[in-house]
XYZ file of C-alpha atoms in Angstrom:
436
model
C 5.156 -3.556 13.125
C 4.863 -6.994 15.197
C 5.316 -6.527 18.842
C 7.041 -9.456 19.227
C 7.274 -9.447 22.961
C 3.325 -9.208 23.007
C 3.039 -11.760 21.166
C 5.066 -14.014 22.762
C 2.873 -13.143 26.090
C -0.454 -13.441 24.233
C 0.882 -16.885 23.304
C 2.223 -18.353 26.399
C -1.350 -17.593 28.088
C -2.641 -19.368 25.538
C -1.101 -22.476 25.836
C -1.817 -22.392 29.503
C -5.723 -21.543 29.236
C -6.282 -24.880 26.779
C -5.578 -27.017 30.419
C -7.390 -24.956 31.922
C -10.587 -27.458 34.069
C -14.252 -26.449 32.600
C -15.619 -24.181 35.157
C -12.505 -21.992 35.391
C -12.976 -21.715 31.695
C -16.771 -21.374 31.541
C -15.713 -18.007 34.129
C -13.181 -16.948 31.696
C -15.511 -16.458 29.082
C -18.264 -14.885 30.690
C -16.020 -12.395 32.054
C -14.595 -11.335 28.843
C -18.071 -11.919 26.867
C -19.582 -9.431 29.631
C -16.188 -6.867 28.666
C -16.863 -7.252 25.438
C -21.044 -6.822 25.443
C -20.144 -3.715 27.359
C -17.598 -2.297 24.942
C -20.126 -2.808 22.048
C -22.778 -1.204 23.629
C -20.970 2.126 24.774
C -18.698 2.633 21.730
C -20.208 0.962 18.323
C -23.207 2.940 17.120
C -24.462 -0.172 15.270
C -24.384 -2.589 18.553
C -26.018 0.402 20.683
C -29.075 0.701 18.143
C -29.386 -3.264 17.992
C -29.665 -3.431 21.917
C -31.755 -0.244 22.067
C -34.193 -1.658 19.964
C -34.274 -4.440 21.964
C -34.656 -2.865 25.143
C -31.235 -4.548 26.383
C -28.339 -3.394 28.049
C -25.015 -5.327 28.973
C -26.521 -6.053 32.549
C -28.893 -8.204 30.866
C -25.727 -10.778 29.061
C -23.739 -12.249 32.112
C -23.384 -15.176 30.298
C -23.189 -17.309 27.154
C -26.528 -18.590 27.426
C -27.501 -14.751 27.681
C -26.532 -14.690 24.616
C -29.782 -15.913 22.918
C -31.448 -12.558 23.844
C -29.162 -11.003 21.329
C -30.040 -11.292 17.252
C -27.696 -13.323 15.150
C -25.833 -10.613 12.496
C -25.278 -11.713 8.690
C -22.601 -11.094 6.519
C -24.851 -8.577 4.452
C -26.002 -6.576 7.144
C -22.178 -5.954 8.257
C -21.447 -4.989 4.753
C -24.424 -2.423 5.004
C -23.470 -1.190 7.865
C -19.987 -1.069 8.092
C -19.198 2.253 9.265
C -21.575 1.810 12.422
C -19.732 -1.257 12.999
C -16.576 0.108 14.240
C -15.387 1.077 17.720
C -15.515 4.913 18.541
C -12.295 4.375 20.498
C -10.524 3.723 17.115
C -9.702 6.205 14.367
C -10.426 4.125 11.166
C -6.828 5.769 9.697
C -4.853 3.655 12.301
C -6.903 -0.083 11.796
C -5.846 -2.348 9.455
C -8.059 -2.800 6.652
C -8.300 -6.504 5.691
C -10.966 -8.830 3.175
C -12.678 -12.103 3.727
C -11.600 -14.242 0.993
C -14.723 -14.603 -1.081
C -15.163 -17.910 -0.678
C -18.911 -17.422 -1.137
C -18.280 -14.895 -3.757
C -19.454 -11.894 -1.440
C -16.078 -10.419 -0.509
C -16.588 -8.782 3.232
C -14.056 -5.794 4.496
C -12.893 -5.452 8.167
C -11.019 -3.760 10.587
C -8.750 -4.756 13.268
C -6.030 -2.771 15.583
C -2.216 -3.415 15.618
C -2.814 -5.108 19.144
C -5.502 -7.560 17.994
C -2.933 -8.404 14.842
C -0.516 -9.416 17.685
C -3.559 -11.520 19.513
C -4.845 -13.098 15.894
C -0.353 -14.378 15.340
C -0.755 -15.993 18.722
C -4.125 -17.737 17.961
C -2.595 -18.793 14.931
C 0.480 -20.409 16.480
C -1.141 -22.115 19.547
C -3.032 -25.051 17.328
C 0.027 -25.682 15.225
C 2.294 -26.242 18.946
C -0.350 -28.258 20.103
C 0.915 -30.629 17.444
C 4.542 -30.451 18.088
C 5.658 -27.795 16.038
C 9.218 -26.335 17.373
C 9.975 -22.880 17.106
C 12.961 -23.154 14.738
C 11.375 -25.440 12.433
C 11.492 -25.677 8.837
C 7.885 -24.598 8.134
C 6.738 -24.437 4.377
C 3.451 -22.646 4.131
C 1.404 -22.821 0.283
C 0.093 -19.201 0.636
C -0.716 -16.207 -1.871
C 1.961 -13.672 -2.405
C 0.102 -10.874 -0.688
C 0.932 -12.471 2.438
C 4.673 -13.300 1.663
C 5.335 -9.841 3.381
C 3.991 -11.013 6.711
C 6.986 -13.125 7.837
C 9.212 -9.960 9.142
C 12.842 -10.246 8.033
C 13.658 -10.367 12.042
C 11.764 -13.639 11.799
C 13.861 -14.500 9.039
C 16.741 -13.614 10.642
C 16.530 -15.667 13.973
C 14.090 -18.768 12.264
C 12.020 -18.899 14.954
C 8.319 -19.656 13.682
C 9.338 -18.269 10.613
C 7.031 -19.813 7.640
C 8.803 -19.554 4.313
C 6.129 -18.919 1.892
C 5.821 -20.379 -1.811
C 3.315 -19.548 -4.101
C -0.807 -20.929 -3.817
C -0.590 -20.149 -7.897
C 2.831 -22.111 -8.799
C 2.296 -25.377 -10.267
C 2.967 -28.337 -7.976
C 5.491 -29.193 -9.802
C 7.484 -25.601 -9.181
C 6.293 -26.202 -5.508
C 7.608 -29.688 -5.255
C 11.045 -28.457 -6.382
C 10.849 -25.240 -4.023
C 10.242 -28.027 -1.029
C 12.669 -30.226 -1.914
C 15.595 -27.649 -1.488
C 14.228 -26.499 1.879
C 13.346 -29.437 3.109
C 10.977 -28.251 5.710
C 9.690 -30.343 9.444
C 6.314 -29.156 8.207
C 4.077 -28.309 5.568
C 1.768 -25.897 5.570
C -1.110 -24.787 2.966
C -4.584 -24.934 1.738
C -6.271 -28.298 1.913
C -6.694 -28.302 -1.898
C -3.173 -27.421 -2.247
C -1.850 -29.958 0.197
C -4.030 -32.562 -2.142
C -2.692 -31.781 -5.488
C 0.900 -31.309 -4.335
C 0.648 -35.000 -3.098
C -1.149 -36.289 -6.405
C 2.025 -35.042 -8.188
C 4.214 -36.364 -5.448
C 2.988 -39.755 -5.831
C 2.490 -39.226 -9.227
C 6.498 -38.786 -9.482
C 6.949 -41.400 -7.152
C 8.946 -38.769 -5.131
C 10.507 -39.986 -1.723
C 12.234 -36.499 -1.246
C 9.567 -34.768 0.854
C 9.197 -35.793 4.187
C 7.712 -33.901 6.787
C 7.148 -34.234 10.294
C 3.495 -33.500 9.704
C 1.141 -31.493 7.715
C -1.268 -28.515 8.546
C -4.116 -27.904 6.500
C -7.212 -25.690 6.529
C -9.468 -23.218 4.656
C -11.607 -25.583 3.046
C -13.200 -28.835 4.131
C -11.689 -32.275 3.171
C -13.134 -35.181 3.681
C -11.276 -38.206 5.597
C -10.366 -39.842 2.249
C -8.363 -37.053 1.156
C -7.021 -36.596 4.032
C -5.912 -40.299 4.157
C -4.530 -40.008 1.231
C -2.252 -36.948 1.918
C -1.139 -39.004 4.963
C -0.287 -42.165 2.981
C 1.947 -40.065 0.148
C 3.876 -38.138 3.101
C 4.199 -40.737 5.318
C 2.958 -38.121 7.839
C -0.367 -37.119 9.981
C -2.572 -34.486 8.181
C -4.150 -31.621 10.991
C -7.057 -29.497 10.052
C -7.471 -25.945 11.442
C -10.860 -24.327 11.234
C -10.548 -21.160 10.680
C -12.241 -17.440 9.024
C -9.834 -14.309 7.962
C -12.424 -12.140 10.100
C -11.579 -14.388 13.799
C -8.611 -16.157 12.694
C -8.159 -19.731 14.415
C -11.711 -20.899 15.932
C -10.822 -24.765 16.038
C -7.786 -26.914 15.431
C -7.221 -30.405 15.717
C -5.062 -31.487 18.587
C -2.651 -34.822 18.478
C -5.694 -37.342 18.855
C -7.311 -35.802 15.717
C -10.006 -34.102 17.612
C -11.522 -30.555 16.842
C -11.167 -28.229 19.847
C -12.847 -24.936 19.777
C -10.653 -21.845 20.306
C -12.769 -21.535 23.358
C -11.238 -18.456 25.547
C -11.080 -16.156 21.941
C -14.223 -16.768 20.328
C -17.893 -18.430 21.557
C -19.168 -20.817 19.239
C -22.873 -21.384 19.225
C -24.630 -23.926 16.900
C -28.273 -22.913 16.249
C -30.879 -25.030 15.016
C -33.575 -23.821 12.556
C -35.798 -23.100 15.332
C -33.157 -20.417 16.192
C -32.225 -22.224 19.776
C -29.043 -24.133 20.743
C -28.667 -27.844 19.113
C -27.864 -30.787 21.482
C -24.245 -32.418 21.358
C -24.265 -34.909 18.615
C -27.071 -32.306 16.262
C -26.029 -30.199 13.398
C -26.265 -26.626 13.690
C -25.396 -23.060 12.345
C -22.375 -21.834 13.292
C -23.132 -18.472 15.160
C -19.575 -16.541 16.528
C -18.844 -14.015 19.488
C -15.862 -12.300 19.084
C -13.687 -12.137 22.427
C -10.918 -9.902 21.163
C -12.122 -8.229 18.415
C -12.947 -4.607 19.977
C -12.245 -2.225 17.110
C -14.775 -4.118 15.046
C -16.574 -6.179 17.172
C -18.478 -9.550 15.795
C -21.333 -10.657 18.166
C -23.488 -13.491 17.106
C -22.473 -13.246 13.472
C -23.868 -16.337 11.466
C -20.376 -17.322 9.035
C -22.593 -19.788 7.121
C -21.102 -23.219 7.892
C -22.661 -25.886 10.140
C -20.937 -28.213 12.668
C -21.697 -30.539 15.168
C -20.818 -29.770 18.786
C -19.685 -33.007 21.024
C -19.825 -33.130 24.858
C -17.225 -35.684 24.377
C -13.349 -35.547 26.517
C -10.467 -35.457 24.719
C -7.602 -37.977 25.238
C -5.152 -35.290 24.716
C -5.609 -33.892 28.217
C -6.593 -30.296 26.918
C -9.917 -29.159 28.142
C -11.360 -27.238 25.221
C -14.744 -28.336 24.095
C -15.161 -30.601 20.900
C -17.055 -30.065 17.114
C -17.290 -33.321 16.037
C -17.927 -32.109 12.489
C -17.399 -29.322 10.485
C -19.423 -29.283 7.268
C -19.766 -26.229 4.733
C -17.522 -24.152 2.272
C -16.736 -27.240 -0.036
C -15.470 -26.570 -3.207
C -14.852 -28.230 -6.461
C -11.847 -28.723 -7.688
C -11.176 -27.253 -11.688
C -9.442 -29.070 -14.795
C -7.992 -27.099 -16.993
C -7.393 -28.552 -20.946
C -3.875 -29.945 -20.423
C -4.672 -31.891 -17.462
C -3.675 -29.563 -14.816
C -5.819 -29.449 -11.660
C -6.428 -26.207 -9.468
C -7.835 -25.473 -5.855
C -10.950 -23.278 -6.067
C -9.157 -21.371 -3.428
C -6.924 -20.167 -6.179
C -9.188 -18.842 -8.193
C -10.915 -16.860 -5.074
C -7.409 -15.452 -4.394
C -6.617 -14.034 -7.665
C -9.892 -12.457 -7.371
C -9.174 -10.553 -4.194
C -5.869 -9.554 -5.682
C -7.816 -8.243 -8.855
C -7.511 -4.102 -9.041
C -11.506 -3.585 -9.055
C -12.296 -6.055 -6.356
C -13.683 -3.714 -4.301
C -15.777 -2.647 -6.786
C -17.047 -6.047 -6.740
C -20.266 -6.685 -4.646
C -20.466 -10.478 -5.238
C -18.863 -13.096 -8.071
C -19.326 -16.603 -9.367
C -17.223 -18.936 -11.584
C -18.901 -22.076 -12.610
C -17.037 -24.610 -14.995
C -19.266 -25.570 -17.663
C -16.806 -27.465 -20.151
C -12.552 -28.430 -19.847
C -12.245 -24.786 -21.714
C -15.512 -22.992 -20.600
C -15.928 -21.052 -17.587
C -18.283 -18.529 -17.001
C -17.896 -15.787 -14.671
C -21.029 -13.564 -13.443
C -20.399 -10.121 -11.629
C -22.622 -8.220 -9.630
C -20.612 -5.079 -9.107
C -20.864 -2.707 -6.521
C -21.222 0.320 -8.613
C -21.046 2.047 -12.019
C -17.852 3.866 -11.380
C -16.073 1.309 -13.535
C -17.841 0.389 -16.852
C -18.254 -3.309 -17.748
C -16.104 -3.480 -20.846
C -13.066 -1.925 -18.850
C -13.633 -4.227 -15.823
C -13.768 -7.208 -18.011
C -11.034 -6.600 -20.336
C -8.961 -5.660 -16.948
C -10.291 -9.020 -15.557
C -9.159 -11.490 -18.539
C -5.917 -10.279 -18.159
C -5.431 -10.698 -14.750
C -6.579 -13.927 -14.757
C -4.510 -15.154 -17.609
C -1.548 -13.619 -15.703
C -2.262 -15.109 -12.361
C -3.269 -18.700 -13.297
C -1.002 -19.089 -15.990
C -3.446 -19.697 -18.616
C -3.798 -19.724 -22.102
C -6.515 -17.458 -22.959
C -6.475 -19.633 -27.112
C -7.317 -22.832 -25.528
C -9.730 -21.404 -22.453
C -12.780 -19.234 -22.337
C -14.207 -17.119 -20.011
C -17.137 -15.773 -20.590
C -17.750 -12.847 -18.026
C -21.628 -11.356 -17.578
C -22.231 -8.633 -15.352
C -25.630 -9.328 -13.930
C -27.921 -7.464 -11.298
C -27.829 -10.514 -8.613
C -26.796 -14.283 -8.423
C -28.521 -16.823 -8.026
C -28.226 -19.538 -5.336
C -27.154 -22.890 -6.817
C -29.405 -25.881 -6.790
C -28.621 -26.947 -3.294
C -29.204 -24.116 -1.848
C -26.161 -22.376 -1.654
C -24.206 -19.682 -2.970
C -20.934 -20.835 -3.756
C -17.595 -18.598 -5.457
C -16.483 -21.565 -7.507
C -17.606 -24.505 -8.142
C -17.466 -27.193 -11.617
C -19.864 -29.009 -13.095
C -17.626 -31.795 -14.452
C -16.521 -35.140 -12.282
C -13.597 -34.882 -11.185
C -11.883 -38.007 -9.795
C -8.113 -37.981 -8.321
């Protein structure tokens, strides 16, 4: 259960700290990097072998730039070691369990405590103020039903920062008609979402929906999308940056500027030489945890690059800058009869699929209008591959609303996947033109 009055402390200190001047903030996160370091090495058997190997100890990390002496941790290697990577001060029986959303296809599990739930609903709060959003609000939020149950029916109740959830997998036009009886200040969703809900919007030549402002995120979108959310709403578009494992770790602030979440979470951005990039040079994104303690993440490489600026903001908040955020693009997918859906969609009827966790790693590629194939690299036998797939088609049908006579999937369970041919290993993606 929320502790709301937690919350409402963690937040307040929050929206202090992003004033706070540079030094005072530089000491604020060395103090609770060195807590942290600390914490890792005494109580999470994983963090304690990495440093012994090393020959470290949390003397050695004062501060950020210490933090080069430490090795940057992948995705994979969590996954392998999963068991190592949680605190000894936690029982595993009272964390939360919770899963990455697969965007690459390689679903990742984590723990967190009831007090860092309270911490992650603050960080999630303190970009959308910074924008003007007003505690009793109408707030709309395009999410997926397994999150419905997170607004608590005292939120309800009083309306204060209470989002009213509709459905990531009703079609636009369901969502426009949801909106249009609430009426909300703002909008929230997806960055896909947001853009198909205002093709049909325009498309209707609707004048019904008109928010204060709109908050997107999970996905990038480039500045011509984003115009062109702006221009059907008649309202500015902000972008949050943000992972399910750290929650918020940039927003943009009124002058359309990217601050980093800078007293919760240490950005780094790495070069391929493995050292720090200049302002202005793309790098790796490499993240230190500052509040995760019952599964810490130190140095863990998410797989997106970005740009750090040394740049001021006119907004008067102190935060450092990313100029840039580049990575985790998707394509957007046509179904037969026209109708358009977010990649993010398809990722989230995944997680929600009974065997996901069964699932080591997945890829949907569209091939045709009514062709997708699906390859599976599963975790383990336990579930045979006709059950699993039969189980799959189903869900999918039921979930997307499709018509399994007019569209094919094609599933193949394979031993590993393949990167695509830039490189990267993406959970959906089309190989047909789309154009909005």
């Amino acid at each position: 259960m929320t502790n709301y009055f937690r919350v409402l402390y963690y937040l307040v200190n929050m929206v202090k700290r992003t004033y706070l001047n540079r030094d005072r903030l530089i000491k604020y996160q060395n103090k609770n990097l060195r807590k942290m370091i600390k914490h890792a090495y005494y109580c999470v058997p994983f963090y304690h072998r990495k440093f012994k190997e090393l020959g470290i100890k949390p003397s050695n990390i004062k501060a950020v730039k210490d933090l080069s002496r430490l090795p940057i941790i992948s995705k994979d290697e969590i996954r392998k070691n999963l068991n190592e990577m949680i605190s000894r001060e936690h029982n595993v029986k009272d964390l939360e369990e919770h899963w990455t959303s697969g965007s690459t296809g390689q679903p990742l599990v984590f723990y967190i405590s009831k007090k860092e739930d309270d911490f992650r609903k603050a960080k999630h709060l303190r970009g959308n103020i910074s924008v003007g959003q007003r505690p009793r609000d109408r707030w709309v939020t395009i999410t997926p039903p397994f999150r419905f149950a997170r607004t608590s029916k005292l939120q309800r109740i009083l309306g204060i920062y209470a989002p009213i959830p509709i459905s990531v997998f009703d079609d636009p036009t369901t969502q426009i008609s949801i909106i249009e009886r609430i009426r909300p200040e703002v909008v929230d969703g997806y960055s896909s979402s947001l853009l198909l809900l205002a093709k049909e919007v325009e498309k209707k030549g609707l004048k019904t929906i008109m928010p204060r402002f709109l908050l997107g995120g999970a996905e990038l979108t480039d500045n011509i999308s984003r115009g062109y959310i702006e221009e059907v709403f008649k309202a500015p578009f902000y972008d949050r940056y943000a992972t399910v494992e750290l929650e918020r770790m940039a927003w943009q602030c009124p002058a359309k500027r990217y601050h980093i979440d800078a007293d919760t979470v240490i950005l780094e951005f790495v070069g391929r030489d493995g050292e720090g990039v200049s302002a202005g040079e793309r790098g790796e994104i490499v993240c230190t945890s500052l509040f995760n303690y019952a599964m810490p993440f130190i140095r863990y490489a998410i797989g997106d690059i970005g740009i750090p600026s040394d740049e001021e903001c006119p907004c008067g908040r102190t935060f450092p800058l990313m100029k840039v955020i580049e990575g985790r693009k998707d394509s957007l997918i046509i179904l037969p009869e026209g109708r358009l859906l977010s990649p993010r969609t398809f990722t989230i009827a995944m997680r929600m699929f009974r065997f996901y966790k069964h699932i080591n790693q997945f890829r949907m590629i569209q091939k045709k209008t009514d062709l997708f194939e699906i390859y599976i690299e599963k975790r383990n036998q336990d579930i045979d591959d006709n059950s699993m797939e039969t189980e799959l088609l189903a869900h999918i049908e039921k979930m997307l609303n499709i018509d399994m006579q007019e569209v094919a999937f094609k599933i193949k369970f394979v031993e590993s996947i393949p990167l695509d041919k830039s490189g990267k290993l993406m959970a959906v993606s089309s190989e047909l033109k789309i154009k909005l």
